[in-house]
XYZ file of C-alpha atoms in Angstrom:
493
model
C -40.691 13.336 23.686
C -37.360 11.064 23.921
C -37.463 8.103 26.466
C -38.611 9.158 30.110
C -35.221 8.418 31.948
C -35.758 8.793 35.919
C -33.567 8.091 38.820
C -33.514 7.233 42.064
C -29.867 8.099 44.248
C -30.101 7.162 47.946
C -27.033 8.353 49.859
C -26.102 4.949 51.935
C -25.968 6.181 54.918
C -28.846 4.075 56.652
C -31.710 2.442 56.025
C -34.170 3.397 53.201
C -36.898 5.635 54.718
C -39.863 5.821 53.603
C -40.005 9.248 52.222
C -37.265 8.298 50.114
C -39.293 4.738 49.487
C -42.430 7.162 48.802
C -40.422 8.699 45.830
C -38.705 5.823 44.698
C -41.860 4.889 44.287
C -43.333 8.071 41.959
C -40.414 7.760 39.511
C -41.118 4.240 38.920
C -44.844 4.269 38.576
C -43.944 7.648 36.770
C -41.086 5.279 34.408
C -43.844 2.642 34.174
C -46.543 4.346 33.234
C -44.369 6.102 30.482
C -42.831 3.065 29.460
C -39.401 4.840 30.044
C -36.237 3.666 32.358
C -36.170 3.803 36.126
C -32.294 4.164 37.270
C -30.821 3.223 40.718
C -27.647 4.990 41.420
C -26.025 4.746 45.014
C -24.710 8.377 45.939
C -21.789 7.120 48.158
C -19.638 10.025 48.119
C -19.380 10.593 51.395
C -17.251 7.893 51.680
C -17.139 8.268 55.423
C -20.598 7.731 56.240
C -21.530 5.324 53.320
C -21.256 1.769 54.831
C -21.809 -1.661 52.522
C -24.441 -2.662 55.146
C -26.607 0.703 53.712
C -26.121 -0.388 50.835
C -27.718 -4.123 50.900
C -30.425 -2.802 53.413
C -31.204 -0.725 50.374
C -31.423 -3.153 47.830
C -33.056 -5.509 49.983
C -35.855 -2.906 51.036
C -36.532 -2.293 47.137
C -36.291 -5.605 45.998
C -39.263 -6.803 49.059
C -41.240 -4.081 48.033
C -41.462 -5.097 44.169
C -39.987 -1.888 42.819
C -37.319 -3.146 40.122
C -34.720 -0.753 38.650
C -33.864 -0.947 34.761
C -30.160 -0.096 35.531
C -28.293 0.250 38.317
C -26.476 -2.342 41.194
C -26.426 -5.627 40.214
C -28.252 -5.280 36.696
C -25.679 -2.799 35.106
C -26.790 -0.830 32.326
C -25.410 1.896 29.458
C -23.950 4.231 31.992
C -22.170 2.178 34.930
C -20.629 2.294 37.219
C -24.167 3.401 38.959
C -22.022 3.854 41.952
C -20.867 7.610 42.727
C -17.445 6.888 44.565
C -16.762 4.960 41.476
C -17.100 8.000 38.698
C -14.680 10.371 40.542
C -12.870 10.714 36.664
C -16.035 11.544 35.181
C -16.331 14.731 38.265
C -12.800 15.810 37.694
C -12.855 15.977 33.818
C -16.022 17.777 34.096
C -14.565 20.183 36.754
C -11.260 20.672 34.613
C -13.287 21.714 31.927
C -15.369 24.295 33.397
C -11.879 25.195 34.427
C -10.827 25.373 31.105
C -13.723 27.429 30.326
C -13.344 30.128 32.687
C -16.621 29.455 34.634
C -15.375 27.655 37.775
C -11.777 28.560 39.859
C -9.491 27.576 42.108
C -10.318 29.250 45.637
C -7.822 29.343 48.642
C -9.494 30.455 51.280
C -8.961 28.670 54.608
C -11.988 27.574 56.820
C -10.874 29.646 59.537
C -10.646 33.163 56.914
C -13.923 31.942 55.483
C -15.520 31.604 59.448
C -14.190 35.376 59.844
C -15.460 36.825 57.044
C -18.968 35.204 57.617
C -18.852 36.434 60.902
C -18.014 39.962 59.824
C -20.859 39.778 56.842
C -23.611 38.971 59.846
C -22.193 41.301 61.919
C -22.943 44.048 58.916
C -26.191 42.929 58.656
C -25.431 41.451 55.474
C -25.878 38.007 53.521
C -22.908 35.338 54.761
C -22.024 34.497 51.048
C -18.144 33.759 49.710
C -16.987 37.331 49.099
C -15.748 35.639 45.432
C -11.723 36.945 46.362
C -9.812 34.441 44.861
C -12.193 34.686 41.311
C -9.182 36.113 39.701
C -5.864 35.207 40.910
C -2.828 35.456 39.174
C -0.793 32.235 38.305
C 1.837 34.092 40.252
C -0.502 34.635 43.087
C -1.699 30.866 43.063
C 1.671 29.469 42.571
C 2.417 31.588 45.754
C -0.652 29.938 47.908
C 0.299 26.822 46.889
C 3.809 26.653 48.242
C 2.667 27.814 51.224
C 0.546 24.293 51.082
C -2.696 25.522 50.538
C -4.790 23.157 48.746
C -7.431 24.735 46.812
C -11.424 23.718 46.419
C -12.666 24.722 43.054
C -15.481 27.024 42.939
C -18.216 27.741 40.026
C -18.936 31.219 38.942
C -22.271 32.732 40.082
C -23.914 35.682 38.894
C -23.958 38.534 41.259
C -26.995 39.984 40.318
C -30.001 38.361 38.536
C -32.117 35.759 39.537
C -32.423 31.754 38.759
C -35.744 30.394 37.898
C -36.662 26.634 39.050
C -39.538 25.556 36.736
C -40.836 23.022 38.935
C -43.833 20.720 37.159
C -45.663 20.357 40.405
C -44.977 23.706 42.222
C -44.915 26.242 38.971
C -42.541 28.773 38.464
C -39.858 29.191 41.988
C -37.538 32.215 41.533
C -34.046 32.554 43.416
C -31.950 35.664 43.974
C -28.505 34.876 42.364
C -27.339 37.393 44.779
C -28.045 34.787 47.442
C -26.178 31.860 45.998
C -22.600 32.370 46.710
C -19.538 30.657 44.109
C -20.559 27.393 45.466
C -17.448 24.692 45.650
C -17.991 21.625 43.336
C -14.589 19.819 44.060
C -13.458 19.482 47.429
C -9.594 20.363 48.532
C -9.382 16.273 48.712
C -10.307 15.930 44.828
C -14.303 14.876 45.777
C -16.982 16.306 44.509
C -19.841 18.033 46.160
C -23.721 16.722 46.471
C -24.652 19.334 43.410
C -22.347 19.168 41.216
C -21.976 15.156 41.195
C -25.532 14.447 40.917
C -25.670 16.689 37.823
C -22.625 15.064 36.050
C -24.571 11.888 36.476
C -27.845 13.104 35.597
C -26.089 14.724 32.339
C -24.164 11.495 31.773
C -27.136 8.812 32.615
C -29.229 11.336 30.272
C -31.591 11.678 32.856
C -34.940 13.590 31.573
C -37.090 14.166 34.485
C -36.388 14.759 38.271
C -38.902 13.542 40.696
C -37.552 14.421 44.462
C -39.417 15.724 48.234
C -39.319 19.585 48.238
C -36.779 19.480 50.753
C -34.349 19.466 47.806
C -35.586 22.341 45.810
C -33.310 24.801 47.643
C -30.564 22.408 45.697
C -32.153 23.186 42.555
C -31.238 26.480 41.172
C -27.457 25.694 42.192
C -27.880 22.334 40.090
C -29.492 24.525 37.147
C -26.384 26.826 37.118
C -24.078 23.720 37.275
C -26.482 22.413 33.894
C -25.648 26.208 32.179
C -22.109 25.849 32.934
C -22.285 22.482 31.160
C -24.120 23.637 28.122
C -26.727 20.859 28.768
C -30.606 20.868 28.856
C -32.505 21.125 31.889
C -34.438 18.199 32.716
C -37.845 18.786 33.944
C -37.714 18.843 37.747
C -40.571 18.205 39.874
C -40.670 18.370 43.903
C -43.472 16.605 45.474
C -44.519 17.673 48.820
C -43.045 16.228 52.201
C -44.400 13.477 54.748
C -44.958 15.128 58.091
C -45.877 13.589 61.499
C -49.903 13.446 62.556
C -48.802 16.642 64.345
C -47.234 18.715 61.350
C -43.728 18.257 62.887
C -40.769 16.347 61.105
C -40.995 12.499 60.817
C -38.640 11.098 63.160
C -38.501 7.943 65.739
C -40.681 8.995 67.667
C -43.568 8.827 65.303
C -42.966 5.182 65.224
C -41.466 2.854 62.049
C -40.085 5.339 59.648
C -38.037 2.770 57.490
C -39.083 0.184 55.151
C -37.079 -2.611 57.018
C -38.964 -1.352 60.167
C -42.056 -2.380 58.699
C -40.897 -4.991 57.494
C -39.703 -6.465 60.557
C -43.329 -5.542 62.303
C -44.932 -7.168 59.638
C -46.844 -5.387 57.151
C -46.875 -6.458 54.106
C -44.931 -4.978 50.400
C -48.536 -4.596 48.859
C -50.001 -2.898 52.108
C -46.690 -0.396 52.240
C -46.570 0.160 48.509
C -50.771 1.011 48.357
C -49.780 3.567 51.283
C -47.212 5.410 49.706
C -48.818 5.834 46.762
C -51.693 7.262 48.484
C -48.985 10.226 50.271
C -49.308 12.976 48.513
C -50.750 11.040 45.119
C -54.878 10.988 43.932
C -55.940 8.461 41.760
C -58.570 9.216 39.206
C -61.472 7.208 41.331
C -60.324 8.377 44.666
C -59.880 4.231 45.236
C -58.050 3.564 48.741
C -57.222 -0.060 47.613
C -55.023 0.010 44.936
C -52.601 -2.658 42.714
C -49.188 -2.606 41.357
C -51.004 -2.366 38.105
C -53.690 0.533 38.974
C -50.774 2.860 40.192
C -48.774 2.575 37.437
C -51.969 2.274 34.858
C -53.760 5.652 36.599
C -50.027 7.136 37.614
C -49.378 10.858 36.321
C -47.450 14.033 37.989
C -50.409 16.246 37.223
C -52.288 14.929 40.065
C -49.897 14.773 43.038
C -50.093 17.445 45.539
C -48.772 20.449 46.373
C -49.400 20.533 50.296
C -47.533 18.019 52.832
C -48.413 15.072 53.254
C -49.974 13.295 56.945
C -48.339 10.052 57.856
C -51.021 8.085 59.286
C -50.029 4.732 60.463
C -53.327 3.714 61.733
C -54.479 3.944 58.055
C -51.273 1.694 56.594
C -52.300 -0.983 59.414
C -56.068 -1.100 58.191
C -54.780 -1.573 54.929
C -51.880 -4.303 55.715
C -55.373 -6.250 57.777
C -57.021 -5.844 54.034
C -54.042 -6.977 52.335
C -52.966 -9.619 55.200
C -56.971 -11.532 54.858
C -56.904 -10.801 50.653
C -53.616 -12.645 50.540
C -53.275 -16.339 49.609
C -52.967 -18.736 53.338
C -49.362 -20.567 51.953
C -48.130 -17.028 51.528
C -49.094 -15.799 55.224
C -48.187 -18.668 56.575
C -44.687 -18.824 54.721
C -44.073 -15.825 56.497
C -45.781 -16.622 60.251
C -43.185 -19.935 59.962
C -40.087 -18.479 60.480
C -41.484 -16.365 63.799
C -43.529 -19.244 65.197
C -39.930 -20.865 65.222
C -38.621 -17.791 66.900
C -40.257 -17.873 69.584
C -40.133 -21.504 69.781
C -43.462 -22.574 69.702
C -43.177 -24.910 66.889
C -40.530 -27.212 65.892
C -37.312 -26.210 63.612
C -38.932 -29.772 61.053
C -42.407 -31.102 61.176
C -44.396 -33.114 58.817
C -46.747 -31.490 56.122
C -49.980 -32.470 58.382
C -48.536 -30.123 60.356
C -47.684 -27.565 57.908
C -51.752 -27.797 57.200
C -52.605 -26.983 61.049
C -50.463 -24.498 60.580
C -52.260 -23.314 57.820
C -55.656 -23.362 59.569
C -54.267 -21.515 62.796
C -53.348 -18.573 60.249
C -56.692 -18.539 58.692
C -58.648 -18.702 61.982
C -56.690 -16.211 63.783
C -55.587 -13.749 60.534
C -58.751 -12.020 59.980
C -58.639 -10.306 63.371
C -55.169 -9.318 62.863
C -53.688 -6.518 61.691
C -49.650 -7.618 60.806
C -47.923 -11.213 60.746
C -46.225 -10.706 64.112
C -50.158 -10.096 65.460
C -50.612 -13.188 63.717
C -48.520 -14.905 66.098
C -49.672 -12.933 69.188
C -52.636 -13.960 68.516
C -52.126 -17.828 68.170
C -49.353 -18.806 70.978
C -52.459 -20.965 72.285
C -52.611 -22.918 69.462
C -48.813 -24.347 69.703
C -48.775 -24.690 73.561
C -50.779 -26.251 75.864
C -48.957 -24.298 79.142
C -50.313 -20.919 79.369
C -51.883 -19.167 81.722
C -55.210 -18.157 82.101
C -55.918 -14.602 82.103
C -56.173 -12.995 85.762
C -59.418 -10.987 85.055
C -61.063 -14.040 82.908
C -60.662 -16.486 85.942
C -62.185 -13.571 88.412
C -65.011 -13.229 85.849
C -65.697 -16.462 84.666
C -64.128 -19.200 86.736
C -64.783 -17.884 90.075
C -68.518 -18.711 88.860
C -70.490 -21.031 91.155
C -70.699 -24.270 89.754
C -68.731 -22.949 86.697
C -66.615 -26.558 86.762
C -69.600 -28.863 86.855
C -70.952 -26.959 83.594
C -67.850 -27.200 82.040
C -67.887 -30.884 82.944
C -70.790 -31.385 81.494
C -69.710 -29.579 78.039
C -66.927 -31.848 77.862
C -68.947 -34.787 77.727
C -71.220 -33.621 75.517
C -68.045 -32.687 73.061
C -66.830 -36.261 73.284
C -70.311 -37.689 71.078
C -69.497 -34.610 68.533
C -68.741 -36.733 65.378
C -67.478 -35.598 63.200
C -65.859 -32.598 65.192
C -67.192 -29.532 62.784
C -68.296 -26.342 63.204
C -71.688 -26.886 62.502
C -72.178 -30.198 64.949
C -69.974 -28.586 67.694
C -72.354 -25.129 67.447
C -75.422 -27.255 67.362
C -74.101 -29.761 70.805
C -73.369 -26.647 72.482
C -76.530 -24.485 71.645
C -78.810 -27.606 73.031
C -76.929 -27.711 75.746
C -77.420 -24.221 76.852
C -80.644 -24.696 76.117
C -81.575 -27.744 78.030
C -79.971 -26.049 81.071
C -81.901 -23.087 80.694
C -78.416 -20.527 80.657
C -77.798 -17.607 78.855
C -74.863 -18.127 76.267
C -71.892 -16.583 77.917
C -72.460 -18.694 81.014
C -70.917 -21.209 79.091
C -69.353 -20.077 75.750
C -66.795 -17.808 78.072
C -65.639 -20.212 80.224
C -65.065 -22.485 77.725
C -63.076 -20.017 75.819
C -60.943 -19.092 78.615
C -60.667 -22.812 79.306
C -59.315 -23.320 75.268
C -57.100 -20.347 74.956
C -56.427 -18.766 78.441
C -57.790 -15.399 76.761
C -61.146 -13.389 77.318
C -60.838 -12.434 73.597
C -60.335 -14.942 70.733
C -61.563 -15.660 67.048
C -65.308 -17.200 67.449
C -65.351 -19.751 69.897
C -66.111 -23.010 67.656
C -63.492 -21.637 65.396
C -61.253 -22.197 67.864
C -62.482 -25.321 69.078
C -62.348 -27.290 65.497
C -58.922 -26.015 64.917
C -57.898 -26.898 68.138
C -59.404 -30.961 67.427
C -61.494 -32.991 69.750
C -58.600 -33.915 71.577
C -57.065 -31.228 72.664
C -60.379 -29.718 73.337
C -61.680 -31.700 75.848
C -57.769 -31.432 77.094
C -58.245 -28.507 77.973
C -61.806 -28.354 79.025
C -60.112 -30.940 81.967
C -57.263 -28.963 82.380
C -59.148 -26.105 83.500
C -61.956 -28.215 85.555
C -58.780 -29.017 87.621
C -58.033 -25.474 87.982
C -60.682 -24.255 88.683
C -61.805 -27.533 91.673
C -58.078 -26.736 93.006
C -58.927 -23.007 93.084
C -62.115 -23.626 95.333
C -60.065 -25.731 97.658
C -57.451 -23.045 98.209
C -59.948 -20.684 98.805
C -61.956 -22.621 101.270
């Protein structure tokens, strides 16, 4: 076999989905594992929908989630430009010679006459297809249309009868009824091309050898096949994997949550934790792993095991594996990345001293393993950056309201104060003799004191909290919330 050559085209007309991620993804591994070429092209011929901002949203999504292209943007390559609005010659010589040939024409036809006709097909129960009137015109007859300012699309010649035959690697033999597929246009009336004939021009020209798409494209297929024949070129071996549908069968959309990759992104998941899930839509590895590398995808990676029925996105399974990914993934790196939010939000300084960097640190590793995302990772630590919160309304009913709650807390302070040095095996052991000496069950005091710390019911474990918090601001707090809770007993009395 000659070098695999895949592609990937996005049309830049928003943000990379993940669908499209998901099979940006298969023709990679698929490139990878084959140690063939993975192409980016940028199908920006709809010029008045493609924006620049598409465009780097795209190549930032792909470059965050690892996937690198051989050739393409910003790399070049054999075949550039890899830019569609910049290979309109390459459409137009291709069109002139199937022209030339005899298999495509110029058609006339007016949207309104081609609306009528439609309309009067339906109305005779019959298939809306171009009626194929203006196959042969006369130069005399075209000259005539033309000075009457018609401007002419050019369509290719279809078979009336007869059937086209979409060998599809993953879905086996899909037959189409030529008599179905009208004389499709290729060139527009403003000189640009259309979807199917431009992607096969580049797919001919970029010598493209396999086609890995969602099924929602195969209906394209056998119109692209007849646009190959027309070219005298080989087929390349197309292969349509199945589609992502919501948890309840329907279409993906907004309302299903995140569907794009800078969505995720932004909620913080992680490239690893994103990449493992798509590979996992529609894809079995040989072991039936869940947790999988960049290297075991593209090592175990082959088209005869991804499916043939849809897809389920399940976001509460890409969440338990960005919580694996977020606790298997070195602290510098997670914290690198809680940084820039903590800032946000303004709970740490825009400079600070490394010591500080290495609190930090320890907040991310004492709060990250109960976490699902980064932005949970700084949910869950505010307390750790700010001394003025608020204690929880149902934790102060619960637990402060306690009689004689203060005085025990009083007493845990002091008995914090001889903890030296301030670990969490000494702070476990002051606490677990005090309980014990007073004869209370655990929570009496261990919730309090939480509450006291954090101003939460629910926290990391308790001394967990307490040595990454410091002596200091331990017993801080412990005082803070003994005047609290003395001031809420005199309010109340």
């Amino acid at each position: 076999m000659s070098e695999v050559r895949v592609r990937f085209a996005p049309s830049p007309t928003g943000s990379l989905h993940i669908g499209g991620a998901r099979t940006a993804l298969f023709n990679w591994l698929f490139a990878r594992n084959n140690k063939g070429k993975f192409v980016l092209r940028i199908d920006d011929t709809d010029t008045a929908r493609s924006t620049s901002d598409s465009i780097e949203q795209i190549l930032s999504a792909f470059k965050w989630l690892g996937i690198n292209w051989d050739e393409g943007p910003e790399v070049g390559g054999p075949y550039a430009p890899y830019y569609q609005s910049q290979r309109f010659d390459l459409y137009r010589k291709a069109a002139e010679q199937l022209l030339a040939e005899e298999k495509a024409y110029y058609c006339y036809c007016t949207p309104k006459e081609l609306e009528e006709r439609r309309k009067e097909a339906m109305a005779a129960k019959k298939a809306p297809r171009y009626d194929g009137r203006c196959r042969h015109l006369s130069p005399a007859e075209r000259g005539k249309l033309e000075a009457a300012g018609r401007k002419p699309v050019i369509r290719l010649y279809i078979p009336d009868s007869g059937e086209t035959v979409v060998h599809d690697y993953c879905r086996g033999d899909v037959s189409f009824a030529n008599g179905l597929l009208d004389d499709f246009i290729i060139m527009k009336s403003n000189g640009d091309p259309t979807y199917n004939f431009a992607t096969v021009v580049d797919d001919v020209e970029m010598k493209i050898t396999h086609i890995l798409r969602a099924e929602e494209h195969l209906s394209n297929t056998p119109r692209q096949i007849m646009v190959y024949q027309a070219l005298a070129k080989p087929l390349p071996v197309f292969a349509h994997v199945s589609m992502i549908l919501a948890p309840d069968r329907s279409k993906l959309s907004k309302r299903h949550g995140a569907t794009s990759v800078e969505e995720f992104r932004e909620q913080g998941y992680l490239p690893e934790a994103l990449l493992n899930y798509l590979a996992l839509l529609g894809w079995s590895p040989e072991d039936d792993s869940e947790i999988l590398s960049l290297a075991d995808m593209v090592r175990q990676f082959s088209l005869d095991r991804v499916g043939k029925t849809a897809a389920i996105y399940d976001l509460k399974k890409l969440t338990w594996l960005n919580g694996h990914y977020l606790n298997e993934t070195a602290p510098d790196r997670v914290t690198n990345q809680v940084i820039p939010l903590l800032k946000e939000r303004r709970l740490i300084p825009e400079e600070f001293p490394q010591n500080y960097y290495y609190y930090i640190m320890e907040v991310v590793g004492t709060v990250r393993t109960r976490v699902k995302t980064i932005n949970e990772i700084v949910d869950a630590s505010t307390y750790f950056f700010s001394d003025d919160f608020e204690y929880d309304q149902k934790g102060v009913n619960k637990h402060f309201c306690k009689l004689g709650v203060a005085k025990l807390l009083k007493q845990a302070r002091y008995v914090l104060e001889k903890v030296d040095p301030f670990n969490m095996e000494l702070t476990e052991f002051a606490y677990r003799e005090l309980i014990e000496e007073l004869g209370i069950k655990s929570g009496d005091l261990i919730h309090p004191t939480r509450l006291a710390l954090s101003g939460r019911t629910m926290t990391p474990g308790l001394f967990d909290v307490m040595v990454t918090l410091g002596k200091e601001k331990s017993i801080g707090r412990l005082d803070r919330a003994i005047d609290f809770i003395e001031n809420l007993k005199m309010n109340n009395e």
